Amino acid sequence: MSTMAEYDDHMPEDHIPDRSKMRVSDEVAIQINDMNKWYGTFHVLRDINLTVYRGERIVICGPSGSGKSTLIRCINRLEEHQQGKIVVDGTELTSDLKNIDKIRSEVGMCFQHFNLFPHLTILENCTLAPIWVRKTPKKEADETAMHFLRKVKIPEQANKYPGQLSGGQQQRVAIARSLCMKPRIMLFDEPTSALDPEMIKEVLDTMIELAEEGMTMICVTHEMGFARQVANRVIFMDQGQIVEQNEPEKFFMDPQNDRTKLFLSQILGH
Amino acid sequence: MSGTHAHTVAYVRESMLPEQAPPATEVGIIGWGKANLFSGWFNSIVTILSLAAIYLILAAILPWIFSPTWNATSLNECREILAGLGREGEHGVSGACWGVIRDRWLQLMFGFYPPYPITPDVNIGEAPVGSGVWPAYFRPILTFVLLIVALAPVLFEHPPRKLLYFTAIYPFLMPWLLWGGTIWSPLSVLAGFVIAFLVFRFVSTSYSSLLGIILAVVAALVWWMVLSGYVVDALDSILPVGIASVDSRSFGGFMLSITIGVVAIGCSLPIGIVLALGRQSDLLIVKALCVGFIEFIRGVPLITLLFVASVLLNIFLPPGTNFDIILRVIIMVTLFASAYMAEVIRGGLAALPKGQYEAADALGLDYWKSQQLVIMPQALKISIPGIVSTFIGVFKDTTLVSIIGLLDPLGLSNAIRADAAWNGIVWEIYGFIALLFFVFCFSMSRYSMYLERRLQTDHR
Ligand SMILES: Nc1ncnc2c1ncn2[C@@H]1O[C@H](COP(=O)(O)OP(=O)(O)O)[C@@H](O)[C@H]1O
Ligand SMILES: [Mg+2]
């Protein structure tokens, strides 16, 4: 296998992730036990067992169609699982709507296609949920939103509409929008897959910063540089199952399963 | 290829060119005409033929329109005026007879609505004691002026927020101003909504919101159908406040069209939204009811529904019930429009990417909030052209009520033509009615284009 540097293509040069700031605690953030999910008769997730501790940065990778999106979408109940147990922040996901709303307002999510609300300005996108779900007064919500927009480095775009922004800017707004709900866990579903390399850097920069602040993150991504430098655990999925998981160094240097080896060699283009 | 280049390909510009105006034949009226009318020999021929056709049509119509017959009091007088001017053609005189419009335009506007119904004491139809205080047709005119005020928050950007309160009470004010009667009736209708809201508030917080909606509807229906009648009578005998009531049979003309049209349009939009959402619902019963309703109504001609309203309902209702004919017609037209509206809005909902629903869900917005804040604003915006087309269709369909004997402008036109003085007049009346309908419909269509531009935020 070639040098690790090849993985780092899209990482921002001026922001070297500082792992000493990223601490994992003993507190369990997400607990998934023997979880199974079917789409009709198609068994899309099989016997998933996963424990995520507070402060962990987990990268999930795997071939297309392996169930990565489905797995993280089960965590905030965008998809319903049929068997097993998912506990998020001490609340079990059942069909009880109150639990679902509680979990959704504490788990932020970013999508591949940003999914900003095109009829609202950037600022309104960011204040919508705090005002209507958390009942934050508008002034306070505006201030929080501006705080997070500064953090993702686009405060000057606050009064524009999503359609006027570049892809990278839109994804950073999407991250800021989630952060405005003060989530304790962030889920990312291929946040950089729809972006050009320069924009990938902007978004990864924001994600590294989040990691350095101790956010619990689960990222589905093929940015192996991010996995190597930021994640504390990399999970490889195939055919709806967790095939292999390990610390990033070991995962990349010494993969065990043949499927993992094949996947890594493909991703490197060899 | 290599080594055969006779000269170098390198090039360096030494001075930058200044910006120049385009040639005169490309700009202004000449440029426009060249680009749009005479851009080739075929287009030039078409342009010239079209201009000739327009000239011929106008040459035939304009002299007919410009005819000094405004003050005539009968068709015969018109003919005399035109004959006096020597405008006699081979088929008798040529020229419009506008006297009929001057003579009957109040009727075309208001039907047989009494001009001066103000207080119960005043003799309906005659100028009130101390007349001059209230202009004729004060009530319908005020109603429609207030309609524009009530619509302002919808029509314009940044309206004063307080206007919304007026918009909210206008639906109760409008029928009272038009039909009159005791003030307690509209208040009791309003009370029904308040009761429904309180029931919903109470049940949905302590039980479920679906049960809340069902109980709220039941409570409101019980109030309107059973209780409110007694309460209104009681209140009216204690404190009689009201204005002269006007019978539905005296409604007519454009006032009737606008009343039916505005109410049907105003009610069909919310009902259509509910139906469209119901059609997408996961609850099987709700979905089946909505699909059944929409498909049934769309499968039946409006005229059938109107006949049901005017004839059949009387047979089924217990004898002696007084179920106002205009109300019945309004309900039918509203149901008809709602079914079409539901389908238009469903189209808008289908056009929204799934990601919008997911993003709203992921932020913790519940179903109603995500509909209100994220889904509907976008779906309705996409549906504006379809919604306005439905509005225009509904407004024009109100002329069908003439078939069941209501005196809308078309119904009145028959009455006018039956009058001995104007017997034989066709084009003038229908032209006038068509012109007014055109003005209303064209403004709606223009407004919808303005609205689309105003709401455009995607900058594609
Ligand atoms: N709504 C759905 N209905 C049926 N099958 C689905 C649905 N969503 C995804 N799938 C299938 O489930 C599998 C896993 O999908 P997904 O989780 O999106 O994969 P990944 O994100 O790893 O590419 C795929 O084979 C996909 O075709
Ligand atoms: Mg995916």
PDB file of C-alpha atoms in Angstrom, chain A residues 73 76 78 101 104-105 107 109 111 115-120 125 128-129 132-133 135 161 163-164 177-178 181, chain B residues 205 207 354-366 369 372-375 377-378 381 456-459:
ATOM      1  CA  ARG A  73     -30.789   7.765   9.374  1.00  0.00           C
ATOM      2  CA  ASN A  76     -32.603  10.071  14.283  1.00  0.00           C
ATOM      3  CA  LEU A  78     -35.661   9.299   9.518  1.00  0.00           C
ATOM      4  CA  ASP A 101     -39.010  14.893  18.604  1.00  0.00           C
ATOM      5  CA  ARG A 104     -34.301  14.943  16.690  1.00  0.00           C
ATOM      6  CA  SER A 105     -33.842  18.249  18.410  1.00  0.00           C
ATOM      7  CA  VAL A 107     -29.134  15.176  17.093  1.00  0.00           C
ATOM      8  CA  MET A 109     -27.834  16.038  10.687  1.00  0.00           C
ATOM      9  CA  PHE A 111     -27.080  15.763   4.124  1.00  0.00           C
ATOM     10  CA  ASN A 115     -31.295  20.424   1.936  1.00  0.00           C
ATOM     11  CA  LEU A 116     -31.404  24.090   2.878  1.00  0.00           C
ATOM     12  CA  PHE A 117     -34.851  25.682   2.669  1.00  0.00           C
ATOM     13  CA  PRO A 118     -34.689  27.708  -0.563  1.00  0.00           C
ATOM     14  CA  HIS A 119     -37.558  30.038   0.338  1.00  0.00           C
ATOM     15  CA  LEU A 120     -35.838  31.299   3.490  1.00  0.00           C
ATOM     16  CA  ASN A 125     -32.822  28.828   7.788  1.00  0.00           C
ATOM     17  CA  LEU A 128     -36.364  28.411  12.076  1.00  0.00           C
ATOM     18  CA  ALA A 129     -35.957  25.401  14.343  1.00  0.00           C
ATOM     19  CA  TRP A 132     -40.399  27.045  16.465  1.00  0.00           C
ATOM     20  CA  VAL A 133     -39.080  23.972  18.248  1.00  0.00           C
ATOM     21  CA  LYS A 135     -39.296  28.525  21.459  1.00  0.00           C
ATOM     22  CA  TYR A 161     -30.910  33.015  -0.157  1.00  0.00           C
ATOM     23  CA  GLY A 163     -29.602  29.657  -4.226  1.00  0.00           C
ATOM     24  CA  GLN A 164     -27.082  32.516  -4.246  1.00  0.00           C
ATOM     25  CA  ARG A 177     -28.255  25.404  10.938  1.00  0.00           C
ATOM     26  CA  SER A 178     -27.846  22.124  12.810  1.00  0.00           C
ATOM     27  CA  MET A 181     -30.178  23.653  17.845  1.00  0.00           C
TER      28      MET A 181
ATOM     29  CA  THR B 205     -52.574  18.832  24.839  1.00  0.00           C
ATOM     30  CA  TYR B 207     -54.732  13.422  24.498  1.00  0.00           C
ATOM     31  CA  LYS B 354     -37.768  14.530  -0.414  1.00  0.00           C
ATOM     32  CA  GLY B 355     -34.774  16.212   1.212  1.00  0.00           C
ATOM     33  CA  GLN B 356     -36.945  19.149   2.284  1.00  0.00           C
ATOM     34  CA  TYR B 357     -39.171  16.879   4.355  1.00  0.00           C
ATOM     35  CA  GLU B 358     -36.125  15.128   5.788  1.00  0.00           C
ATOM     36  CA  ALA B 359     -34.343  18.340   6.696  1.00  0.00           C
ATOM     37  CA  ALA B 360     -37.444  19.609   8.464  1.00  0.00           C
ATOM     38  CA  ASP B 361     -37.841  16.299  10.302  1.00  0.00           C
ATOM     39  CA  ALA B 362     -34.175  16.188  11.237  1.00  0.00           C
ATOM     40  CA  LEU B 363     -34.454  19.645  12.807  1.00  0.00           C
ATOM     41  CA  GLY B 364     -37.210  18.381  15.072  1.00  0.00           C
ATOM     42  CA  LEU B 365     -40.136  20.215  13.439  1.00  0.00           C
ATOM     43  CA  ASP B 366     -43.326  18.222  13.890  1.00  0.00           C
ATOM     44  CA  LYS B 369     -44.944  22.889  11.747  1.00  0.00           C
ATOM     45  CA  GLN B 372     -46.615  25.304   7.733  1.00  0.00           C
ATOM     46  CA  LEU B 373     -43.039  26.560   7.641  1.00  0.00           C
ATOM     47  CA  VAL B 374     -41.220  24.475   5.073  1.00  0.00           C
ATOM     48  CA  ILE B 375     -43.448  22.419   2.807  1.00  0.00           C
ATOM     49  CA  PRO B 377     -44.734  27.836   1.429  1.00  0.00           C
ATOM     50  CA  GLN B 378     -42.743  26.090  -1.274  1.00  0.00           C
ATOM     51  CA  LYS B 381     -45.342  28.898  -4.570  1.00  0.00           C
ATOM     52  CA  GLN B 456     -38.682  33.933  -6.620  1.00  0.00           C
ATOM     53  CA  THR B 457     -35.740  33.233  -4.340  1.00  0.00           C
ATOM     54  CA  ASP B 458     -33.962  30.403  -6.066  1.00  0.00           C
ATOM     55  CA  HIS B 459     -32.025  32.613  -8.525  1.00  0.00           C
TER      56      HIS B 459
END
